[in-house]
Amino acid sequence: MRFSGLRVLKEGLTGNKGWQAHWRDAIPKPEYDVIIIGGGGHGLSTAYYLAKRHGITNVAVLEKGYLGGGNVGRNTTIVRANYFLPGNSEFYSHSLKLWEGLEEDLNYNVMHSQRGQIVLFHSDGQRDAIARRGNAMINRGDDAELLSVAQLKRMVPYLDYDQPRFPIHGGLLQRRAGTARHDAVAWGYARGASNRGVDLIQNCEVTGIDIQNGRVRGVQTTRGAIRARKLAIVVAGRSSQVAAMAGMRLPIESHVLQAFVTEGLKPCIDHVISFGMGHFYISQSDKGGLVFGGDLDMYASYAARGNLPIVEHVMEAGMTLMPMIGNARVLRSWGGIMDMSPDGSPIIDHSGIEGLYLNCGWCYGGFKAVPGSGDALAHLIATDRPHPAATRFRLDRFRTGWGLMDEEGTGAQHNLH
Ligand SMILES: Cc1cc2nc3c(=O)[nH]c(=O)nc-3n(C[C@H](O)[C@H](O)[C@H](O)COP(=O)(O)OP(=O)(O)OC[C@H]3O[C@@H](n4cnc5c(N)ncnc54)[C@H](O)[C@@H]3O)c2cc1C
């Protein structure tokens, strides 16, 4: 079933009776060439690119809950490519290019909106660092514009520019950055993978990993044992727990990140805006809600809900940046479990156990990575070589100390990234 304007018109005129399920609800087979554990954005995009680019279709995605019920359906939907360090910068640049063709590629409306992201700066030192980041982005071939206060005031007049503690000195704009509808991204990839023959198996929790003579043989699940030649762990906040089933201890901590949405308002915020002093970011959804978030809850946890000190911290940051937000009522808040790596950068690599691959360490930035990550992991699984845009995401950097990508400059501390 293809989506098109004509199709919407036809269905609208004939009682919407011709729509079909977006993917097959598959029954597990005894054996697959590749099993992907985790039906989030990264697992589903990996399955899609395995089928599409490499012709590998004897693949199952095993999801313990429902597709898109994890972080991929819980994030604040910001998509950007404004990374500074080699390793990260080329990867996110590649991912943004995939985003730009994604809706056509998937024939699915993921509501990708390149409305522009503005990162604000509040001191001379911050301006220098941000100008350097902008130059690095331009050198790589991406877009970046340094904005003066006068330019900002024309674009986003509702910010508190002269706030005594954190006055706004300017901003860095990436026009190609923006947002996408998070769960539609999961559904679009699921549909694309299923159409190409991938089995998507929901309510199927992996409870054990079978390894014989240093080689992966398959998994134990709540729906029985399934054999596999290759296995990828793509479970975000559960990475350490699932890798432990293979006897591995990953350098990953799981932390809670919360997000908030207000009641629907008339259009008032055109861009994504990031506060340079308080780790606060905000955009307005197509339904009108202001969607925003802030820092981690700062303690390790597997609970997909947060605590009040961060609620207070985020609200304070919002009020500091744009006092008008105080007039809106918060409708909901929720949390997700973040897979925090020590340097704040991801891992896409072999595990060291034959046939077992890892994809984790996305911290709170993995939504924008969904297309690039799936492309890179599919390439690694299919060819046993790293994708050219993801050569630095190696696991052994945490053992050797070589090649760390500490984007935030905070040192190897999970809770500061
Ligand atoms: C509040 C919040 C805001 C965020 N904002 C942004 C943002 O603005 N921009 C951005 O780029 N990123 C953002 N992120 C980060 C981004 O959402 C994540 O990095 C990304 O979604 C993680 O990858 P995933 O989609 O594959 O994870 P998930 O969707 O969590 O997928 C992992 C899946 O694995 C499944 N699983 C776990 N264990 C097992 C098992 N044993 N067996 C089978 N299945 C299992 C889980 O049920 C889950 O569905 C945010 C995250 C949160 C929580």
mmCIF file of C-alpha atoms in Angstrom, residues 5-280:
data_model
loop_
_atom_site.group_PDB
_atom_site.id
_atom_site.type_symbol
_atom_site.label_atom_id
_atom_site.label_comp_id
_atom_site.label_asym_id
_atom_site.label_seq_id
_atom_site.Cartn_x
_atom_site.Cartn_y
_atom_site.Cartn_z
ATOM 1 C CA GLY A 5 -2.497 12.621 -1.892
ATOM 2 C CA LEU A 6 -4.700 10.809 -4.368
ATOM 3 C CA ARG A 7 -4.979 7.846 -2.019
ATOM 4 C CA VAL A 8 -6.019 10.064 0.903
ATOM 5 C CA LEU A 9 -8.661 11.652 -1.337
ATOM 6 C CA LYS A 10 -9.963 8.288 -2.539
ATOM 7 C CA GLU A 11 -10.118 6.834 0.975
ATOM 8 C CA GLY A 12 -11.794 9.983 2.268
ATOM 9 C CA LEU A 13 -14.506 9.648 -0.367
ATOM 10 C CA THR A 14 -15.023 5.896 0.107
ATOM 11 C CA GLY A 15 -15.301 5.669 3.900
ATOM 12 C CA ASN A 16 -11.626 4.976 4.721
ATOM 13 C CA LYS A 17 -12.165 1.223 4.245
ATOM 14 C CA GLY A 18 -9.074 0.479 2.137
ATOM 15 C CA TRP A 19 -6.271 1.243 4.603
ATOM 16 C CA GLN A 20 -4.152 -1.740 5.560
ATOM 17 C CA ALA A 21 -2.043 -2.500 8.640
ATOM 18 C CA HIS A 22 1.336 -0.786 8.355
ATOM 19 C CA TRP A 23 3.305 -3.930 9.107
ATOM 20 C CA ARG A 24 2.806 -7.691 9.502
ATOM 21 C CA ASP A 25 2.594 -9.014 13.073
ATOM 22 C CA ALA A 26 5.079 -11.845 12.531
ATOM 23 C CA ILE A 27 5.316 -15.203 14.358
ATOM 24 C CA PRO A 28 8.945 -16.029 15.276
ATOM 25 C CA LYS A 29 10.696 -18.508 12.960
ATOM 26 C CA PRO A 30 13.192 -20.993 14.454
ATOM 27 C CA GLU A 31 16.187 -19.303 12.801
ATOM 28 C CA TYR A 32 17.255 -15.992 11.197
ATOM 29 C CA ASP A 33 20.383 -14.667 9.507
ATOM 30 C CA VAL A 34 20.230 -11.591 11.716
ATOM 31 C CA ILE A 35 18.332 -10.877 14.924
ATOM 32 C CA ILE A 36 18.078 -7.322 16.207
ATOM 33 C CA ILE A 37 17.163 -6.955 19.867
ATOM 34 C CA GLY A 38 15.128 -3.750 20.360
ATOM 35 C CA GLY A 39 12.291 -2.278 18.294
ATOM 36 C CA GLY A 40 13.195 1.378 18.845
ATOM 37 C CA GLY A 41 14.306 3.839 16.196
ATOM 38 C CA HIS A 42 17.791 2.382 15.868
ATOM 39 C CA GLY A 43 16.735 -1.269 15.744
ATOM 40 C CA LEU A 44 14.043 -0.625 13.138
ATOM 41 C CA SER A 45 16.242 1.562 10.947
ATOM 42 C CA THR A 46 18.991 -1.081 11.101
ATOM 43 C CA ALA A 47 16.525 -3.720 9.876
ATOM 44 C CA TYR A 48 15.311 -1.398 7.127
ATOM 45 C CA TYR A 49 18.800 -0.619 5.780
ATOM 46 C CA LEU A 50 19.895 -4.285 6.050
ATOM 47 C CA ALA A 51 17.040 -5.147 3.707
ATOM 48 C CA LYS A 52 17.187 -2.107 1.484
ATOM 49 C CA ARG A 53 20.926 -1.604 1.004
ATOM 50 C CA HIS A 54 22.307 -5.101 1.538
ATOM 51 C CA GLY A 55 19.461 -7.388 0.467
ATOM 52 C CA ILE A 56 19.508 -9.170 3.857
ATOM 53 C CA THR A 57 15.863 -9.875 4.615
ATOM 54 C CA ASN A 58 15.925 -13.012 6.764
ATOM 55 C CA VAL A 59 15.921 -10.673 9.759
ATOM 56 C CA ALA A 60 13.860 -10.410 12.955
ATOM 57 C CA VAL A 61 13.451 -7.421 15.245
ATOM 58 C CA LEU A 62 12.558 -8.634 18.746
ATOM 59 C CA GLU A 63 10.803 -6.054 20.923
ATOM 60 C CA LYS A 64 9.825 -6.764 24.504
ATOM 61 C CA GLY A 65 6.949 -4.265 24.459
ATOM 62 C CA TYR A 66 5.416 -2.531 21.455
ATOM 63 C CA LEU A 67 7.288 -0.911 18.571
ATOM 64 C CA GLY A 68 8.179 2.687 19.376
ATOM 65 C CA GLY A 69 7.288 2.436 23.081
ATOM 66 C CA GLY A 70 10.839 3.268 24.215
ATOM 67 C CA ASN A 71 12.858 6.451 23.853
ATOM 68 C CA VAL A 72 12.044 6.800 20.176
ATOM 69 C CA GLY A 73 8.489 7.702 21.198
ATOM 70 C CA ARG A 74 9.497 9.742 24.254
ATOM 71 C CA ASN A 75 11.980 12.330 23.040
ATOM 72 C CA THR A 76 11.705 16.047 22.322
ATOM 73 C CA THR A 77 12.199 15.337 18.595
ATOM 74 C CA ILE A 78 15.131 17.663 17.854
ATOM 75 C CA VAL A 79 17.062 16.822 14.682
ATOM 76 C CA ARG A 80 20.317 18.708 14.006
ATOM 77 C CA ALA A 81 23.905 18.292 12.794
ATOM 78 C CA ASN A 82 25.869 20.802 14.841
ATOM 79 C CA TYR A 83 28.536 18.546 16.299
ATOM 80 C CA PHE A 84 32.098 19.772 16.519
ATOM 81 C CA LEU A 85 34.484 16.868 16.967
ATOM 82 C CA PRO A 86 35.731 14.617 14.159
ATOM 83 C CA GLY A 87 33.947 11.309 14.499
ATOM 84 C CA ASN A 88 30.685 12.836 15.606
ATOM 85 C CA SER A 89 30.547 15.659 13.056
ATOM 86 C CA GLU A 90 30.679 13.550 9.880
ATOM 87 C CA PHE A 91 28.270 11.020 11.357
ATOM 88 C CA TYR A 92 25.542 13.521 12.280
ATOM 89 C CA SER A 93 26.067 15.318 8.975
ATOM 90 C CA HIS A 94 25.419 12.008 7.196
ATOM 91 C CA SER A 95 22.369 11.341 9.363
ATOM 92 C CA LEU A 96 20.851 14.769 8.604
ATOM 93 C CA LYS A 97 21.247 14.130 4.872
ATOM 94 C CA LEU A 98 19.343 10.860 5.291
ATOM 95 C CA TRP A 99 16.611 12.725 7.199
ATOM 96 C CA GLU A 100 16.270 15.116 4.273
ATOM 97 C CA GLY A 101 15.266 12.297 1.911
ATOM 98 C CA LEU A 102 13.543 10.088 4.461
ATOM 99 C CA GLU A 103 9.886 10.740 3.728
ATOM 100 C CA GLU A 104 10.325 9.981 0.032
ATOM 101 C CA ASP A 105 12.496 6.983 0.804
ATOM 102 C CA LEU A 106 9.970 5.497 3.261
ATOM 103 C CA ASN A 107 6.868 6.831 1.453
ATOM 104 C CA TYR A 108 5.785 7.894 4.939
ATOM 105 C CA ASN A 109 5.031 11.263 6.490
ATOM 106 C CA VAL A 110 7.385 11.569 9.462
ATOM 107 C CA MET A 111 6.579 15.299 9.675
ATOM 108 C CA HIS A 112 10.226 16.275 9.293
ATOM 109 C CA SER A 113 10.231 20.054 9.721
ATOM 110 C CA GLN A 114 13.441 21.980 9.025
ATOM 111 C CA ARG A 115 12.361 25.005 11.038
ATOM 112 C CA GLY A 116 15.882 25.854 12.229
ATOM 113 C CA GLN A 117 17.556 25.497 15.607
ATOM 114 C CA ILE A 118 19.082 28.442 17.502
ATOM 115 C CA VAL A 119 21.665 27.826 20.229
ATOM 116 C CA LEU A 120 21.971 30.942 22.389
ATOM 117 C CA PHE A 121 25.174 32.218 23.962
ATOM 118 C CA HIS A 122 25.473 34.421 27.002
ATOM 119 C CA SER A 123 29.133 35.445 27.389
ATOM 120 C CA ASP A 124 32.174 36.324 25.269
ATOM 121 C CA GLY A 125 33.770 32.969 26.014
ATOM 122 C CA GLN A 126 30.650 31.114 24.903
ATOM 123 C CA ARG A 127 30.498 33.217 21.731
ATOM 124 C CA ASP A 128 34.062 32.180 20.821
ATOM 125 C CA ALA A 129 33.313 28.504 21.382
ATOM 126 C CA ILE A 130 30.071 28.713 19.405
ATOM 127 C CA ALA A 131 31.698 30.621 16.534
ATOM 128 C CA ARG A 132 34.340 27.902 16.369
ATOM 129 C CA ARG A 133 31.617 25.238 16.264
ATOM 130 C CA GLY A 134 29.818 27.133 13.501
ATOM 131 C CA ASN A 135 33.025 27.366 11.458
ATOM 132 C CA ALA A 136 33.613 23.635 11.895
ATOM 133 C CA MET A 137 30.058 22.964 10.665
ATOM 134 C CA ILE A 138 30.562 25.146 7.585
ATOM 135 C CA ASN A 139 33.953 23.528 6.834
ATOM 136 C CA ARG A 140 32.253 20.152 6.873
ATOM 137 C CA GLY A 141 29.696 21.378 4.344
ATOM 138 C CA ASP A 142 26.753 21.945 6.673
ATOM 139 C CA ASP A 143 25.037 25.264 7.325
ATOM 140 C CA ALA A 144 25.584 27.590 10.293
ATOM 141 C CA GLU A 145 24.940 31.306 10.857
ATOM 142 C CA LEU A 146 26.122 33.415 13.763
ATOM 143 C CA LEU A 147 23.293 35.761 14.787
ATOM 144 C CA SER A 148 23.643 39.140 16.472
ATOM 145 C CA VAL A 149 21.261 40.243 19.204
ATOM 146 C CA ALA A 150 19.524 42.567 16.741
ATOM 147 C CA GLN A 151 18.926 39.679 14.311
ATOM 148 C CA LEU A 152 17.715 37.468 17.144
ATOM 149 C CA LYS A 153 15.289 40.103 18.386
ATOM 150 C CA ARG A 154 13.663 40.188 14.966
ATOM 151 C CA MET A 155 13.389 36.385 14.792
ATOM 152 C CA VAL A 156 12.519 35.515 18.407
ATOM 153 C CA PRO A 157 11.268 38.684 20.104
ATOM 154 C CA TYR A 158 9.776 36.901 23.109
ATOM 155 C CA LEU A 159 13.080 35.966 24.785
ATOM 156 C CA ASP A 160 14.265 37.885 27.861
ATOM 157 C CA TYR A 161 17.380 39.484 26.359
ATOM 158 C CA ASP A 162 18.406 41.665 29.284
ATOM 159 C CA GLN A 163 17.893 39.181 32.048
ATOM 160 C CA PRO A 164 20.614 40.289 34.539
ATOM 161 C CA ARG A 165 22.123 36.880 35.254
ATOM 162 C CA PHE A 166 22.203 35.381 31.749
ATOM 163 C CA PRO A 167 21.833 38.211 29.187
ATOM 164 C CA ILE A 168 21.631 36.933 25.615
ATOM 165 C CA HIS A 169 24.661 37.937 23.513
ATOM 166 C CA GLY A 170 23.714 36.148 20.276
ATOM 167 C CA GLY A 171 23.021 32.732 18.805
ATOM 168 C CA LEU A 172 24.089 30.078 16.315
ATOM 169 C CA LEU A 173 21.417 29.137 13.788
ATOM 170 C CA GLN A 174 21.329 25.940 11.772
ATOM 171 C CA ARG A 175 18.467 26.388 9.320
ATOM 172 C CA ARG A 176 18.449 22.721 8.243
ATOM 173 C CA ALA A 177 17.906 21.575 11.831
ATOM 174 C CA GLY A 178 14.388 21.128 13.215
ATOM 175 C CA THR A 179 12.043 18.436 14.428
ATOM 176 C CA ALA A 180 10.218 15.282 13.256
ATOM 177 C CA ARG A 181 7.295 13.357 14.655
ATOM 178 C CA HIS A 182 9.076 10.770 16.784
ATOM 179 C CA ASP A 183 6.729 7.773 16.734
ATOM 180 C CA ALA A 184 6.005 8.239 13.016
ATOM 181 C CA VAL A 185 9.732 7.677 12.447
ATOM 182 C CA ALA A 186 9.480 4.299 14.203
ATOM 183 C CA TRP A 187 6.312 3.396 12.273
ATOM 184 C CA GLY A 188 7.792 4.482 8.933
ATOM 185 C CA TYR A 189 10.909 2.358 9.380
ATOM 186 C CA ALA A 190 8.820 -0.555 10.712
ATOM 187 C CA ARG A 191 6.583 -0.451 7.656
ATOM 188 C CA GLY A 192 9.554 -0.165 5.284
ATOM 189 C CA ALA A 193 11.345 -3.111 6.909
ATOM 190 C CA SER A 194 8.229 -5.283 7.076
ATOM 191 C CA ASN A 195 7.448 -4.606 3.401
ATOM 192 C CA ARG A 196 10.914 -5.910 2.544
ATOM 193 C CA GLY A 197 10.391 -9.167 4.455
ATOM 194 C CA VAL A 198 11.727 -8.382 7.936
ATOM 195 C CA ASP A 199 9.804 -10.037 10.804
ATOM 196 C CA LEU A 200 8.785 -7.543 13.494
ATOM 197 C CA ILE A 201 8.000 -9.463 16.668
ATOM 198 C CA GLN A 202 6.424 -7.539 19.529
ATOM 199 C CA ASN A 203 5.902 -8.728 23.120
ATOM 200 C CA CYS A 204 9.037 -10.840 22.775
ATOM 201 C CA GLU A 205 11.599 -10.127 25.477
ATOM 202 C CA VAL A 206 15.106 -11.481 25.085
ATOM 203 C CA THR A 207 16.035 -13.196 28.348
ATOM 204 C CA GLY A 208 19.324 -14.860 27.388
ATOM 205 C CA ILE A 209 22.005 -14.908 24.697
ATOM 206 C CA ASP A 210 23.343 -18.267 23.525
ATOM 207 C CA ILE A 211 27.084 -18.344 22.885
ATOM 208 C CA GLN A 212 29.114 -21.456 22.025
ATOM 209 C CA ASN A 213 32.875 -21.535 21.460
ATOM 210 C CA GLY A 214 33.058 -17.740 21.376
ATOM 211 C CA ARG A 215 30.333 -17.441 18.736
ATOM 212 C CA VAL A 216 26.733 -16.265 18.957
ATOM 213 C CA ARG A 217 24.167 -18.991 18.256
ATOM 214 C CA GLY A 218 20.891 -17.293 19.109
ATOM 215 C CA VAL A 219 18.698 -15.980 21.896
ATOM 216 C CA GLN A 220 16.311 -17.178 24.570
ATOM 217 C CA THR A 221 13.064 -15.212 24.622
ATOM 218 C CA THR A 222 9.694 -15.159 26.334
ATOM 219 C CA ARG A 223 8.407 -16.749 23.089
ATOM 220 C CA GLY A 224 11.014 -19.508 22.989
ATOM 221 C CA ALA A 225 14.557 -19.974 21.694
ATOM 222 C CA ILE A 226 15.474 -18.493 18.289
ATOM 223 C CA ARG A 227 18.727 -19.249 16.448
ATOM 224 C CA ALA A 228 20.706 -16.547 14.650
ATOM 225 C CA ARG A 229 23.981 -16.245 12.756
ATOM 226 C CA LYS A 230 24.359 -12.626 13.743
ATOM 227 C CA LEU A 231 22.878 -10.684 16.640
ATOM 228 C CA ALA A 232 22.753 -6.957 17.362
ATOM 229 C CA ILE A 233 21.988 -5.412 20.752
ATOM 230 C CA VAL A 234 20.113 -2.153 20.058
ATOM 231 C CA VAL A 235 18.267 -1.543 23.313
ATOM 232 C CA ALA A 236 19.305 2.014 24.342
ATOM 233 C CA GLY A 237 18.721 2.368 28.117
ATOM 234 C CA ARG A 238 18.772 -1.414 28.647
ATOM 235 C CA SER A 239 22.149 -1.908 26.930
ATOM 236 C CA SER A 240 24.107 -2.874 30.058
ATOM 237 C CA GLN A 241 21.482 -5.396 31.146
ATOM 238 C CA VAL A 242 21.209 -7.111 27.757
ATOM 239 C CA ALA A 243 24.986 -7.107 27.155
ATOM 240 C CA ALA A 244 25.374 -8.750 30.586
ATOM 241 C CA MET A 245 23.448 -11.731 29.108
ATOM 242 C CA ALA A 246 26.507 -12.201 26.855
ATOM 243 C CA GLY A 247 28.855 -11.844 29.831
ATOM 244 C CA MET A 248 29.863 -8.291 28.838
ATOM 245 C CA ARG A 249 30.248 -5.271 31.108
ATOM 246 C CA LEU A 250 29.598 -2.143 29.039
ATOM 247 C CA PRO A 251 30.858 1.356 29.900
ATOM 248 C CA ILE A 252 27.243 2.564 29.909
ATOM 249 C CA GLU A 253 25.152 3.999 32.749
ATOM 250 C CA SER A 254 21.392 4.401 32.510
ATOM 251 C CA HIS A 255 19.974 7.767 33.584
ATOM 252 C CA VAL A 256 16.493 9.284 33.414
ATOM 253 C CA LEU A 257 15.719 12.227 31.145
ATOM 254 C CA GLN A 258 12.366 13.983 31.445
ATOM 255 C CA ALA A 259 10.336 15.984 28.931
ATOM 256 C CA PHE A 260 7.264 18.206 29.183
ATOM 257 C CA VAL A 261 4.442 19.413 26.960
ATOM 258 C CA THR A 262 1.973 22.236 27.543
ATOM 259 C CA GLU A 263 -1.633 22.565 26.458
ATOM 260 C CA GLY A 264 -2.058 23.424 22.760
ATOM 261 C CA LEU A 265 -1.417 27.084 21.949
ATOM 262 C CA LYS A 266 -1.643 29.159 18.798
ATOM 263 C CA PRO A 267 1.654 29.178 16.839
ATOM 264 C CA CYS A 268 4.152 31.250 18.841
ATOM 265 C CA ILE A 269 7.560 29.515 18.621
ATOM 266 C CA ASP A 270 8.808 29.029 15.061
ATOM 267 C CA HIS A 271 12.196 27.432 15.779
ATOM 268 C CA VAL A 272 13.908 25.041 18.120
ATOM 269 C CA ILE A 273 15.601 27.169 20.779
ATOM 270 C CA SER A 274 18.354 25.978 23.102
ATOM 271 C CA PHE A 275 19.337 28.007 26.151
ATOM 272 C CA GLY A 276 23.137 28.133 26.372
ATOM 273 C CA MET A 277 23.251 28.441 30.160
ATOM 274 C CA GLY A 278 20.729 26.032 31.546
ATOM 275 C CA HIS A 279 20.453 23.041 29.243
ATOM 276 C CA PHE A 280 16.876 23.953 28.317
#
